């Protein structure tokens, strides 16, 4: 059995003290939002308790679906890198960026490049990838489990939190899903924004969600994991070989608020029985005393893919 843990949107704090020039443009609104309200919601003691609880579950792999930082200060990426190193090594943790990880345009080496080994393809994936492959989508193979990472993160105007995948990633994704499906891999797709139309307003949504839905419906996948909305979400999409499970988790560091639930994460147990894939889900939620994590209601019992 292969166990995959999924967490998202840790929004790691505290926010490094930015200089005046760093706050020019979109970062100013994000900084004011953090200092006024968001720093009360995202609690690093909760995140620490979640990561300790997750380690105790001993998952084979961990998926992190973005919004690791807040306003994309270079110091935030370094701080997050230290957190990643303490949490899990790159061969056990795979991530895709969120909109807060691409808050403004900046040199790759000063930002996302600091996490490159957590979001790059592994050696086993090389036969499936095109030559001169760019960072996204990445592909990681673990036996006959395939994880594909898409980036929907891009700098946007102030007060806009949407994103898009783009034609190049869709073309490669289509090819990967088709090849992997033909060889009976269990295919897991990671993306930050909810992947279907209607899950968000235009301001916050995935602007080419209809195109992503078309790719998934055409080529299939077994599981799609996302973040962004800071709440538990589950839906199914009909693929060519059966339903595709689509799951979004709460923020990994959140206190309960009027708008969003407290922190939680997911575990997916995947195994192949008599040629068919079986996937079951487990949920771990922050308890009422904020002192630890307890079992929650499963997203689904067991899905069988023939």
PDB file of C-alpha atoms in Angstrom:
ATOM      1  CA  UNK A   1       0.000   0.000   0.000  1.00  0.00           C
ATOM      2  CA  UNK A   2       1.129   3.536  -0.822  1.00  0.00           C
ATOM      3  CA  UNK A   3       0.046   6.356   1.516  1.00  0.00           C
ATOM      4  CA  UNK A   4       0.037   9.950   0.290  1.00  0.00           C
ATOM      5  CA  UNK A   5      -0.414  12.880   2.684  1.00  0.00           C
ATOM      6  CA  UNK A   6      -1.801  16.181   1.378  1.00  0.00           C
ATOM      7  CA  UNK A   7      -1.485  19.589   3.019  1.00  0.00           C
ATOM      8  CA  UNK A   8      -1.817  23.057   1.594  1.00  0.00           C
ATOM      9  CA  UNK A   9      -1.684  26.810   2.225  1.00  0.00           C
ATOM     10  CA  UNK A  10       0.582  26.929   5.306  1.00  0.00           C
ATOM     11  CA  UNK A  11       1.241  30.687   4.836  1.00  0.00           C
ATOM     12  CA  UNK A  12       4.420  30.506   6.891  1.00  0.00           C
ATOM     13  CA  UNK A  13       5.068  33.338   9.331  1.00  0.00           C
ATOM     14  CA  UNK A  14       6.181  35.497  10.930  1.00  0.00           C
ATOM     15  CA  UNK A  15       6.486  37.871   8.017  1.00  0.00           C
ATOM     16  CA  UNK A  16      10.050  39.225   7.684  1.00  0.00           C
ATOM     17  CA  UNK A  17      10.201  42.983   8.169  1.00  0.00           C
ATOM     18  CA  UNK A  18      10.219  44.431   4.645  1.00  0.00           C
ATOM     19  CA  UNK A  19      12.005  47.577   3.590  1.00  0.00           C
ATOM     20  CA  UNK A  20      10.173  50.513   2.066  1.00  0.00           C
ATOM     21  CA  UNK A  21      11.092  49.592  -1.520  1.00  0.00           C
ATOM     22  CA  UNK A  22       9.918  45.998  -1.045  1.00  0.00           C
ATOM     23  CA  UNK A  23       6.398  47.236  -0.293  1.00  0.00           C
ATOM     24  CA  UNK A  24       5.980  49.184  -3.507  1.00  0.00           C
ATOM     25  CA  UNK A  25       3.153  47.738  -5.602  1.00  0.00           C
ATOM     26  CA  UNK A  26       1.042  44.712  -4.713  1.00  0.00           C
ATOM     27  CA  UNK A  27       3.081  43.705  -1.662  1.00  0.00           C
ATOM     28  CA  UNK A  28       1.748  46.718   0.249  1.00  0.00           C
ATOM     29  CA  UNK A  29      -1.854  45.476   0.216  1.00  0.00           C
ATOM     30  CA  UNK A  30      -0.699  41.987   1.199  1.00  0.00           C
ATOM     31  CA  UNK A  31       1.441  43.354   4.011  1.00  0.00           C
ATOM     32  CA  UNK A  32      -1.454  45.392   5.394  1.00  0.00           C
ATOM     33  CA  UNK A  33      -3.747  42.355   5.183  1.00  0.00           C
ATOM     34  CA  UNK A  34      -1.214  40.239   7.075  1.00  0.00           C
ATOM     35  CA  UNK A  35      -0.576  42.776   9.837  1.00  0.00           C
ATOM     36  CA  UNK A  36      -4.263  43.604  10.273  1.00  0.00           C
ATOM     37  CA  UNK A  37      -5.826  40.150  10.214  1.00  0.00           C
ATOM     38  CA  UNK A  38      -4.103  37.206   8.554  1.00  0.00           C
ATOM     39  CA  UNK A  39      -1.352  36.873  11.170  1.00  0.00           C
ATOM     40  CA  UNK A  40      -4.085  36.017  13.686  1.00  0.00           C
ATOM     41  CA  UNK A  41      -5.466  33.256  11.453  1.00  0.00           C
ATOM     42  CA  UNK A  42      -2.252  31.510  10.428  1.00  0.00           C
ATOM     43  CA  UNK A  43      -0.610  30.123  13.537  1.00  0.00           C
ATOM     44  CA  UNK A  44       2.803  28.453  13.409  1.00  0.00           C
ATOM     45  CA  UNK A  45       2.128  26.377  16.525  1.00  0.00           C
ATOM     46  CA  UNK A  46      -0.812  24.819  14.670  1.00  0.00           C
ATOM     47  CA  UNK A  47       1.374  24.172  11.628  1.00  0.00           C
ATOM     48  CA  UNK A  48       4.007  22.576  13.864  1.00  0.00           C
ATOM     49  CA  UNK A  49       1.390  20.317  15.457  1.00  0.00           C
ATOM     50  CA  UNK A  50       0.098  19.333  12.016  1.00  0.00           C
ATOM     51  CA  UNK A  51       3.519  18.389  10.685  1.00  0.00           C
ATOM     52  CA  UNK A  52       4.254  16.351  13.818  1.00  0.00           C
ATOM     53  CA  UNK A  53       0.928  14.542  13.499  1.00  0.00           C
ATOM     54  CA  UNK A  54       1.557  13.892   9.815  1.00  0.00           C
ATOM     55  CA  UNK A  55       4.979  12.406  10.507  1.00  0.00           C
ATOM     56  CA  UNK A  56       3.366  10.048  13.013  1.00  0.00           C
ATOM     57  CA  UNK A  57       1.140   8.700  10.203  1.00  0.00           C
ATOM     58  CA  UNK A  58       4.296   7.706   8.282  1.00  0.00           C
ATOM     59  CA  UNK A  59       3.122   8.525   4.756  1.00  0.00           C
ATOM     60  CA  UNK A  60       5.209   7.342   1.832  1.00  0.00           C
ATOM     61  CA  UNK A  61       4.961  10.736   0.126  1.00  0.00           C
ATOM     62  CA  UNK A  62       3.724  14.229   0.964  1.00  0.00           C
ATOM     63  CA  UNK A  63       2.003  16.609  -1.476  1.00  0.00           C
ATOM     64  CA  UNK A  64       1.993  20.357  -0.746  1.00  0.00           C
ATOM     65  CA  UNK A  65      -0.231  22.440  -3.014  1.00  0.00           C
ATOM     66  CA  UNK A  66       1.048  25.972  -2.611  1.00  0.00           C
ATOM     67  CA  UNK A  67       0.715  29.265  -0.765  1.00  0.00           C
ATOM     68  CA  UNK A  68       3.725  28.485   1.352  1.00  0.00           C
ATOM     69  CA  UNK A  69       4.637  32.162   1.775  1.00  0.00           C
ATOM     70  CA  UNK A  70       2.567  35.336   1.908  1.00  0.00           C
ATOM     71  CA  UNK A  71       3.847  38.295  -0.140  1.00  0.00           C
ATOM     72  CA  UNK A  72       6.853  36.708  -1.894  1.00  0.00           C
ATOM     73  CA  UNK A  73       9.624  38.524  -0.069  1.00  0.00           C
ATOM     74  CA  UNK A  74      13.014  36.907  -0.826  1.00  0.00           C
ATOM     75  CA  UNK A  75      13.480  36.360   2.915  1.00  0.00           C
ATOM     76  CA  UNK A  76      10.167  34.467   3.021  1.00  0.00           C
ATOM     77  CA  UNK A  77      11.429  31.947   0.473  1.00  0.00           C
ATOM     78  CA  UNK A  78      14.565  31.371   2.553  1.00  0.00           C
ATOM     79  CA  UNK A  79      12.492  30.983   5.715  1.00  0.00           C
ATOM     80  CA  UNK A  80      10.195  28.534   3.947  1.00  0.00           C
ATOM     81  CA  UNK A  81      13.180  26.572   2.658  1.00  0.00           C
ATOM     82  CA  UNK A  82      14.381  26.068   6.227  1.00  0.00           C
ATOM     83  CA  UNK A  83      10.892  24.872   7.177  1.00  0.00           C
ATOM     84  CA  UNK A  84      10.813  22.457   4.232  1.00  0.00           C
ATOM     85  CA  UNK A  85      14.212  21.034   5.146  1.00  0.00           C
ATOM     86  CA  UNK A  86      13.052  20.400   8.706  1.00  0.00           C
ATOM     87  CA  UNK A  87       9.755  18.892   7.562  1.00  0.00           C
ATOM     88  CA  UNK A  88      10.772  16.377   4.885  1.00  0.00           C
ATOM     89  CA  UNK A  89      13.501  15.819   2.264  1.00  0.00           C
ATOM     90  CA  UNK A  90      12.800  16.576  -1.424  1.00  0.00           C
ATOM     91  CA  UNK A  91      12.531  12.890  -2.305  1.00  0.00           C
ATOM     92  CA  UNK A  92       9.560  12.565   0.076  1.00  0.00           C
ATOM     93  CA  UNK A  93       7.810  15.907  -0.429  1.00  0.00           C
ATOM     94  CA  UNK A  94       6.541  17.332  -3.718  1.00  0.00           C
ATOM     95  CA  UNK A  95       5.136  20.832  -4.093  1.00  0.00           C
ATOM     96  CA  UNK A  96       3.500  23.183  -6.544  1.00  0.00           C
ATOM     97  CA  UNK A  97       3.381  26.967  -6.020  1.00  0.00           C
ATOM     98  CA  UNK A  98       0.325  29.055  -5.200  1.00  0.00           C
ATOM     99  CA  UNK A  99      -0.595  32.632  -6.022  1.00  0.00           C
ATOM    100  CA  UNK A 100       1.056  33.927  -2.838  1.00  0.00           C
ATOM    101  CA  UNK A 101       4.286  32.232  -3.963  1.00  0.00           C
ATOM    102  CA  UNK A 102       4.182  34.326  -7.155  1.00  0.00           C
ATOM    103  CA  UNK A 103       2.798  37.510  -5.611  1.00  0.00           C
ATOM    104  CA  UNK A 104       5.054  39.779  -7.676  1.00  0.00           C
ATOM    105  CA  UNK A 105       7.545  39.354 -10.502  1.00  0.00           C
ATOM    106  CA  UNK A 106      11.021  38.558  -9.192  1.00  0.00           C
ATOM    107  CA  UNK A 107      14.148  36.663 -10.281  1.00  0.00           C
ATOM    108  CA  UNK A 108      13.564  32.915 -10.105  1.00  0.00           C
ATOM    109  CA  UNK A 109      16.708  32.365  -8.042  1.00  0.00           C
ATOM    110  CA  UNK A 110      15.468  34.795  -5.379  1.00  0.00           C
ATOM    111  CA  UNK A 111      12.101  33.092  -5.028  1.00  0.00           C
ATOM    112  CA  UNK A 112      10.770  29.768  -6.284  1.00  0.00           C
ATOM    113  CA  UNK A 113      14.237  28.653  -7.325  1.00  0.00           C
ATOM    114  CA  UNK A 114      15.086  28.173  -3.654  1.00  0.00           C
ATOM    115  CA  UNK A 115      12.604  25.276  -3.603  1.00  0.00           C
ATOM    116  CA  UNK A 116      13.573  23.802  -6.968  1.00  0.00           C
ATOM    117  CA  UNK A 117      14.469  20.327  -5.723  1.00  0.00           C
ATOM    118  CA  UNK A 118      11.004  19.998  -4.149  1.00  0.00           C
ATOM    119  CA  UNK A 119       9.293  20.682  -7.477  1.00  0.00           C
ATOM    120  CA  UNK A 120      11.376  18.890 -10.070  1.00  0.00           C
ATOM    121  CA  UNK A 121      10.957  15.587 -11.873  1.00  0.00           C
ATOM    122  CA  UNK A 122      12.770  12.542 -10.536  1.00  0.00           C
ATOM    123  CA  UNK A 123      15.088  10.309 -12.557  1.00  0.00           C
ATOM    124  CA  UNK A 124      12.466   7.600 -12.968  1.00  0.00           C
ATOM    125  CA  UNK A 125      10.256  10.035 -14.915  1.00  0.00           C
ATOM    126  CA  UNK A 126      12.810  10.862 -17.632  1.00  0.00           C
ATOM    127  CA  UNK A 127      11.493   8.389 -20.268  1.00  0.00           C
ATOM    128  CA  UNK A 128       8.057  10.045 -20.166  1.00  0.00           C
ATOM    129  CA  UNK A 129       9.178  13.684 -20.434  1.00  0.00           C
ATOM    130  CA  UNK A 130       9.889  15.721 -23.583  1.00  0.00           C
ATOM    131  CA  UNK A 131      13.471  16.907 -24.252  1.00  0.00           C
ATOM    132  CA  UNK A 132      14.523  20.290 -22.858  1.00  0.00           C
ATOM    133  CA  UNK A 133      11.728  20.062 -20.337  1.00  0.00           C
ATOM    134  CA  UNK A 134      10.953  23.212 -18.293  1.00  0.00           C
ATOM    135  CA  UNK A 135      10.086  23.149 -14.574  1.00  0.00           C
ATOM    136  CA  UNK A 136       6.330  22.620 -15.039  1.00  0.00           C
ATOM    137  CA  UNK A 137       4.670  20.298 -15.258  1.00  0.00           C
ATOM    138  CA  UNK A 138       7.041  18.097 -13.311  1.00  0.00           C
ATOM    139  CA  UNK A 139       6.581  14.329 -13.074  1.00  0.00           C
ATOM    140  CA  UNK A 140       7.589  12.039 -10.225  1.00  0.00           C
ATOM    141  CA  UNK A 141       7.189   8.270 -10.362  1.00  0.00           C
ATOM    142  CA  UNK A 142       7.104   6.059  -7.271  1.00  0.00           C
ATOM    143  CA  UNK A 143       6.744   2.520  -8.525  1.00  0.00           C
ATOM    144  CA  UNK A 144       3.460   2.562 -10.431  1.00  0.00           C
ATOM    145  CA  UNK A 145       2.237   5.768  -8.738  1.00  0.00           C
ATOM    146  CA  UNK A 146       2.643   8.925 -10.848  1.00  0.00           C
ATOM    147  CA  UNK A 147       2.482  12.479  -9.474  1.00  0.00           C
ATOM    148  CA  UNK A 148       2.239  15.412 -11.884  1.00  0.00           C
ATOM    149  CA  UNK A 149       2.737  18.984 -10.676  1.00  0.00           C
ATOM    150  CA  UNK A 150       1.150  21.928 -12.503  1.00  0.00           C
ATOM    151  CA  UNK A 151       1.819  25.590 -11.828  1.00  0.00           C
ATOM    152  CA  UNK A 152      -1.150  27.969 -11.860  1.00  0.00           C
ATOM    153  CA  UNK A 153       0.825  30.671 -10.044  1.00  0.00           C
ATOM    154  CA  UNK A 154       1.594  33.981 -11.722  1.00  0.00           C
ATOM    155  CA  UNK A 155       1.938  37.623 -10.640  1.00  0.00           C
ATOM    156  CA  UNK A 156      -1.355  39.501 -10.833  1.00  0.00           C
ATOM    157  CA  UNK A 157      -2.790  42.922 -10.073  1.00  0.00           C
ATOM    158  CA  UNK A 158      -3.515  43.923  -6.448  1.00  0.00           C
ATOM    159  CA  UNK A 159      -6.599  42.221  -4.990  1.00  0.00           C
ATOM    160  CA  UNK A 160      -6.518  39.566  -7.744  1.00  0.00           C
ATOM    161  CA  UNK A 161      -5.683  35.983  -6.746  1.00  0.00           C
ATOM    162  CA  UNK A 162      -6.419  34.028  -9.914  1.00  0.00           C
ATOM    163  CA  UNK A 163      -4.074  32.066 -12.109  1.00  0.00           C
ATOM    164  CA  UNK A 164      -3.783  29.970 -15.215  1.00  0.00           C
ATOM    165  CA  UNK A 165      -1.993  26.864 -16.463  1.00  0.00           C
ATOM    166  CA  UNK A 166      -1.451  27.728 -20.117  1.00  0.00           C
ATOM    167  CA  UNK A 167      -1.253  25.863 -23.415  1.00  0.00           C
ATOM    168  CA  UNK A 168       2.292  24.523 -23.013  1.00  0.00           C
ATOM    169  CA  UNK A 169       1.542  22.826 -19.701  1.00  0.00           C
ATOM    170  CA  UNK A 170      -1.774  21.487 -21.020  1.00  0.00           C
ATOM    171  CA  UNK A 171      -0.039  19.938 -24.033  1.00  0.00           C
ATOM    172  CA  UNK A 172       2.516  18.150 -21.863  1.00  0.00           C
ATOM    173  CA  UNK A 173      -0.119  17.165 -19.293  1.00  0.00           C
ATOM    174  CA  UNK A 174      -2.271  15.598 -22.019  1.00  0.00           C
ATOM    175  CA  UNK A 175       0.665  13.550 -23.274  1.00  0.00           C
ATOM    176  CA  UNK A 176       1.687  12.445 -19.781  1.00  0.00           C
ATOM    177  CA  UNK A 177      -1.815  11.408 -18.734  1.00  0.00           C
ATOM    178  CA  UNK A 178      -2.272   9.407 -21.932  1.00  0.00           C
ATOM    179  CA  UNK A 179       1.082   7.608 -21.662  1.00  0.00           C
ATOM    180  CA  UNK A 180       0.768   6.897 -17.953  1.00  0.00           C
ATOM    181  CA  UNK A 181      -2.816   5.733 -18.297  1.00  0.00           C
ATOM    182  CA  UNK A 182      -1.845   3.307 -21.055  1.00  0.00           C
ATOM    183  CA  UNK A 183       0.687   1.755 -18.662  1.00  0.00           C
ATOM    184  CA  UNK A 184      -1.831   1.565 -15.789  1.00  0.00           C
ATOM    185  CA  UNK A 185      -0.199   4.091 -13.473  1.00  0.00           C
ATOM    186  CA  UNK A 186      -2.274   5.630 -10.681  1.00  0.00           C
ATOM    187  CA  UNK A 187      -2.179   9.286 -11.784  1.00  0.00           C
ATOM    188  CA  UNK A 188      -2.234  12.106  -9.228  1.00  0.00           C
ATOM    189  CA  UNK A 189      -2.325  15.742 -10.380  1.00  0.00           C
ATOM    190  CA  UNK A 190      -1.318  18.604  -8.067  1.00  0.00           C
ATOM    191  CA  UNK A 191      -2.387  22.209  -8.663  1.00  0.00           C
ATOM    192  CA  UNK A 192      -2.967  25.156  -6.345  1.00  0.00           C
ATOM    193  CA  UNK A 193      -6.222  26.613  -7.689  1.00  0.00           C
ATOM    194  CA  UNK A 194      -9.420  24.519  -7.717  1.00  0.00           C
ATOM    195  CA  UNK A 195      -9.341  22.828 -11.129  1.00  0.00           C
ATOM    196  CA  UNK A 196     -12.965  23.090 -12.254  1.00  0.00           C
ATOM    197  CA  UNK A 197     -15.086  26.048 -13.412  1.00  0.00           C
ATOM    198  CA  UNK A 198     -17.435  27.591 -10.860  1.00  0.00           C
ATOM    199  CA  UNK A 199     -15.344  26.930  -7.755  1.00  0.00           C
ATOM    200  CA  UNK A 200     -14.302  30.593  -7.385  1.00  0.00           C
ATOM    201  CA  UNK A 201     -15.133  34.081  -8.550  1.00  0.00           C
ATOM    202  CA  UNK A 202     -13.216  35.333 -11.577  1.00  0.00           C
ATOM    203  CA  UNK A 203     -10.953  37.369  -9.295  1.00  0.00           C
ATOM    204  CA  UNK A 204      -9.775  34.277  -7.419  1.00  0.00           C
ATOM    205  CA  UNK A 205     -10.288  31.445  -9.863  1.00  0.00           C
ATOM    206  CA  UNK A 206      -8.364  29.376 -12.373  1.00  0.00           C
ATOM    207  CA  UNK A 207      -8.901  31.275 -15.604  1.00  0.00           C
ATOM    208  CA  UNK A 208      -8.454  28.265 -17.859  1.00  0.00           C
ATOM    209  CA  UNK A 209     -10.327  25.780 -15.674  1.00  0.00           C
ATOM    210  CA  UNK A 210     -12.536  24.782 -18.602  1.00  0.00           C
ATOM    211  CA  UNK A 211      -9.453  23.736 -20.563  1.00  0.00           C
ATOM    212  CA  UNK A 212      -8.145  21.724 -17.608  1.00  0.00           C
ATOM    213  CA  UNK A 213     -11.487  19.994 -17.224  1.00  0.00           C
ATOM    214  CA  UNK A 214     -11.382  19.086 -20.909  1.00  0.00           C
ATOM    215  CA  UNK A 215      -7.903  17.550 -20.564  1.00  0.00           C
ATOM    216  CA  UNK A 216      -8.967  15.522 -17.531  1.00  0.00           C
ATOM    217  CA  UNK A 217     -12.190  14.330 -19.174  1.00  0.00           C
ATOM    218  CA  UNK A 218     -10.304  13.310 -22.312  1.00  0.00           C
ATOM    219  CA  UNK A 219      -7.275  11.572 -20.834  1.00  0.00           C
ATOM    220  CA  UNK A 220      -8.327  10.733 -17.289  1.00  0.00           C
ATOM    221  CA  UNK A 221      -6.630  10.828 -13.896  1.00  0.00           C
ATOM    222  CA  UNK A 222      -7.376   9.087 -10.637  1.00  0.00           C
ATOM    223  CA  UNK A 223      -6.876  11.901  -8.106  1.00  0.00           C
ATOM    224  CA  UNK A 224      -6.513  15.700  -8.327  1.00  0.00           C
ATOM    225  CA  UNK A 225      -5.367  17.634  -5.243  1.00  0.00           C
ATOM    226  CA  UNK A 226      -5.561  21.402  -4.757  1.00  0.00           C
ATOM    227  CA  UNK A 227      -5.632  24.183  -2.173  1.00  0.00           C
ATOM    228  CA  UNK A 228      -6.437  27.915  -2.367  1.00  0.00           C
ATOM    229  CA  UNK A 229      -9.920  28.027  -0.816  1.00  0.00           C
ATOM    230  CA  UNK A 230      -8.835  27.193   2.762  1.00  0.00           C
ATOM    231  CA  UNK A 231     -11.649  24.710   3.272  1.00  0.00           C
ATOM    232  CA  UNK A 232     -12.392  21.043   2.715  1.00  0.00           C
ATOM    233  CA  UNK A 233     -13.696  20.399  -0.790  1.00  0.00           C
ATOM    234  CA  UNK A 234     -14.508  17.202  -2.644  1.00  0.00           C
ATOM    235  CA  UNK A 235     -16.069  16.547  -6.018  1.00  0.00           C
ATOM    236  CA  UNK A 236     -15.942  13.997  -8.816  1.00  0.00           C
ATOM    237  CA  UNK A 237     -15.430  14.459 -12.511  1.00  0.00           C
ATOM    238  CA  UNK A 238     -16.316  11.777 -15.031  1.00  0.00           C
ATOM    239  CA  UNK A 239     -13.215  10.621 -16.859  1.00  0.00           C
ATOM    240  CA  UNK A 240     -12.888   8.145 -19.724  1.00  0.00           C
ATOM    241  CA  UNK A 241     -12.274   5.241 -17.337  1.00  0.00           C
ATOM    242  CA  UNK A 242     -14.434   6.292 -14.406  1.00  0.00           C
ATOM    243  CA  UNK A 243     -14.740   9.072 -11.827  1.00  0.00           C
ATOM    244  CA  UNK A 244     -11.819  11.380 -11.057  1.00  0.00           C
ATOM    245  CA  UNK A 245     -11.647  12.350  -7.365  1.00  0.00           C
ATOM    246  CA  UNK A 246     -10.920  16.055  -6.788  1.00  0.00           C
ATOM    247  CA  UNK A 247      -9.999  17.145  -3.252  1.00  0.00           C
ATOM    248  CA  UNK A 248      -9.024  20.462  -1.688  1.00  0.00           C
ATOM    249  CA  UNK A 249      -7.813  20.743   1.908  1.00  0.00           C
ATOM    250  CA  UNK A 250      -8.094  23.482   4.547  1.00  0.00           C
ATOM    251  CA  UNK A 251      -5.112  25.691   5.333  1.00  0.00           C
ATOM    252  CA  UNK A 252      -2.449  23.781   7.253  1.00  0.00           C
ATOM    253  CA  UNK A 253      -1.961  26.596   9.779  1.00  0.00           C
ATOM    254  CA  UNK A 254      -5.425  28.087  10.272  1.00  0.00           C
ATOM    255  CA  UNK A 255      -7.327  28.848  13.414  1.00  0.00           C
ATOM    256  CA  UNK A 256     -11.070  28.499  12.969  1.00  0.00           C
ATOM    257  CA  UNK A 257     -12.619  31.765  11.787  1.00  0.00           C
ATOM    258  CA  UNK A 258     -16.012  33.020  10.708  1.00  0.00           C
ATOM    259  CA  UNK A 259     -15.107  32.373   7.066  1.00  0.00           C
ATOM    260  CA  UNK A 260     -12.928  29.270   7.180  1.00  0.00           C
ATOM    261  CA  UNK A 261     -12.490  26.072   9.205  1.00  0.00           C
ATOM    262  CA  UNK A 262      -9.503  25.195  11.332  1.00  0.00           C
ATOM    263  CA  UNK A 263      -6.473  23.386   9.943  1.00  0.00           C
ATOM    264  CA  UNK A 264      -6.610  19.884   8.550  1.00  0.00           C
ATOM    265  CA  UNK A 265      -4.919  17.539   6.134  1.00  0.00           C
ATOM    266  CA  UNK A 266      -5.655  14.372   4.173  1.00  0.00           C
ATOM    267  CA  UNK A 267      -4.230  10.884   3.810  1.00  0.00           C
ATOM    268  CA  UNK A 268      -4.903   8.705   0.772  1.00  0.00           C
ATOM    269  CA  UNK A 269      -4.232   4.961   0.906  1.00  0.00           C
ATOM    270  CA  UNK A 270      -3.663   3.566  -2.579  1.00  0.00           C
ATOM    271  CA  UNK A 271      -3.184  -0.049  -3.617  1.00  0.00           C
ATOM    272  CA  UNK A 272      -3.637  -2.285  -6.627  1.00  0.00           C
ATOM    273  CA  UNK A 273      -5.786  -5.391  -6.127  1.00  0.00           C
ATOM    274  CA  UNK A 274      -6.333  -7.897  -8.934  1.00  0.00           C
ATOM    275  CA  UNK A 275      -5.394  -5.307 -11.534  1.00  0.00           C
ATOM    276  CA  UNK A 276      -7.725  -2.585 -10.209  1.00  0.00           C
ATOM    277  CA  UNK A 277      -6.700   0.493  -8.267  1.00  0.00           C
ATOM    278  CA  UNK A 278      -8.304   1.099  -4.866  1.00  0.00           C
ATOM    279  CA  UNK A 279      -8.058   4.466  -3.098  1.00  0.00           C
ATOM    280  CA  UNK A 280      -9.465   5.349   0.327  1.00  0.00           C
ATOM    281  CA  UNK A 281      -9.278   8.643   2.211  1.00  0.00           C
ATOM    282  CA  UNK A 282      -8.611   9.697   5.777  1.00  0.00           C
ATOM    283  CA  UNK A 283      -8.996  13.173   7.273  1.00  0.00           C
ATOM    284  CA  UNK A 284      -7.129  14.676  10.219  1.00  0.00           C
ATOM    285  CA  UNK A 285      -8.583  17.874  11.714  1.00  0.00           C
ATOM    286  CA  UNK A 286      -7.426  20.257  14.424  1.00  0.00           C
ATOM    287  CA  UNK A 287      -9.268  19.514  17.659  1.00  0.00           C
ATOM    288  CA  UNK A 288     -11.358  22.109  19.460  1.00  0.00           C
ATOM    289  CA  UNK A 289      -8.659  22.828  22.009  1.00  0.00           C
ATOM    290  CA  UNK A 290      -6.081  23.483  19.255  1.00  0.00           C
ATOM    291  CA  UNK A 291      -3.841  20.978  21.041  1.00  0.00           C
ATOM    292  CA  UNK A 292      -3.617  18.278  18.376  1.00  0.00           C
ATOM    293  CA  UNK A 293      -5.263  16.512  15.465  1.00  0.00           C
ATOM    294  CA  UNK A 294      -8.059  13.949  15.453  1.00  0.00           C
ATOM    295  CA  UNK A 295      -9.806  11.832  12.840  1.00  0.00           C
ATOM    296  CA  UNK A 296     -12.468  13.601  10.795  1.00  0.00           C
ATOM    297  CA  UNK A 297     -15.113  12.348   8.411  1.00  0.00           C
ATOM    298  CA  UNK A 298     -13.546  10.753   5.333  1.00  0.00           C
ATOM    299  CA  UNK A 299     -13.997  12.439   1.961  1.00  0.00           C
ATOM    300  CA  UNK A 300     -14.903   9.037   0.536  1.00  0.00           C
ATOM    301  CA  UNK A 301     -14.620   5.429   1.677  1.00  0.00           C
ATOM    302  CA  UNK A 302     -13.017   3.496  -1.169  1.00  0.00           C
ATOM    303  CA  UNK A 303     -12.931   4.314  -4.864  1.00  0.00           C
ATOM    304  CA  UNK A 304     -12.211   1.469  -7.266  1.00  0.00           C
ATOM    305  CA  UNK A 305     -10.706   2.165 -10.691  1.00  0.00           C
ATOM    306  CA  UNK A 306     -10.942  -0.677 -13.183  1.00  0.00           C
TER     307      UNK A 306
END
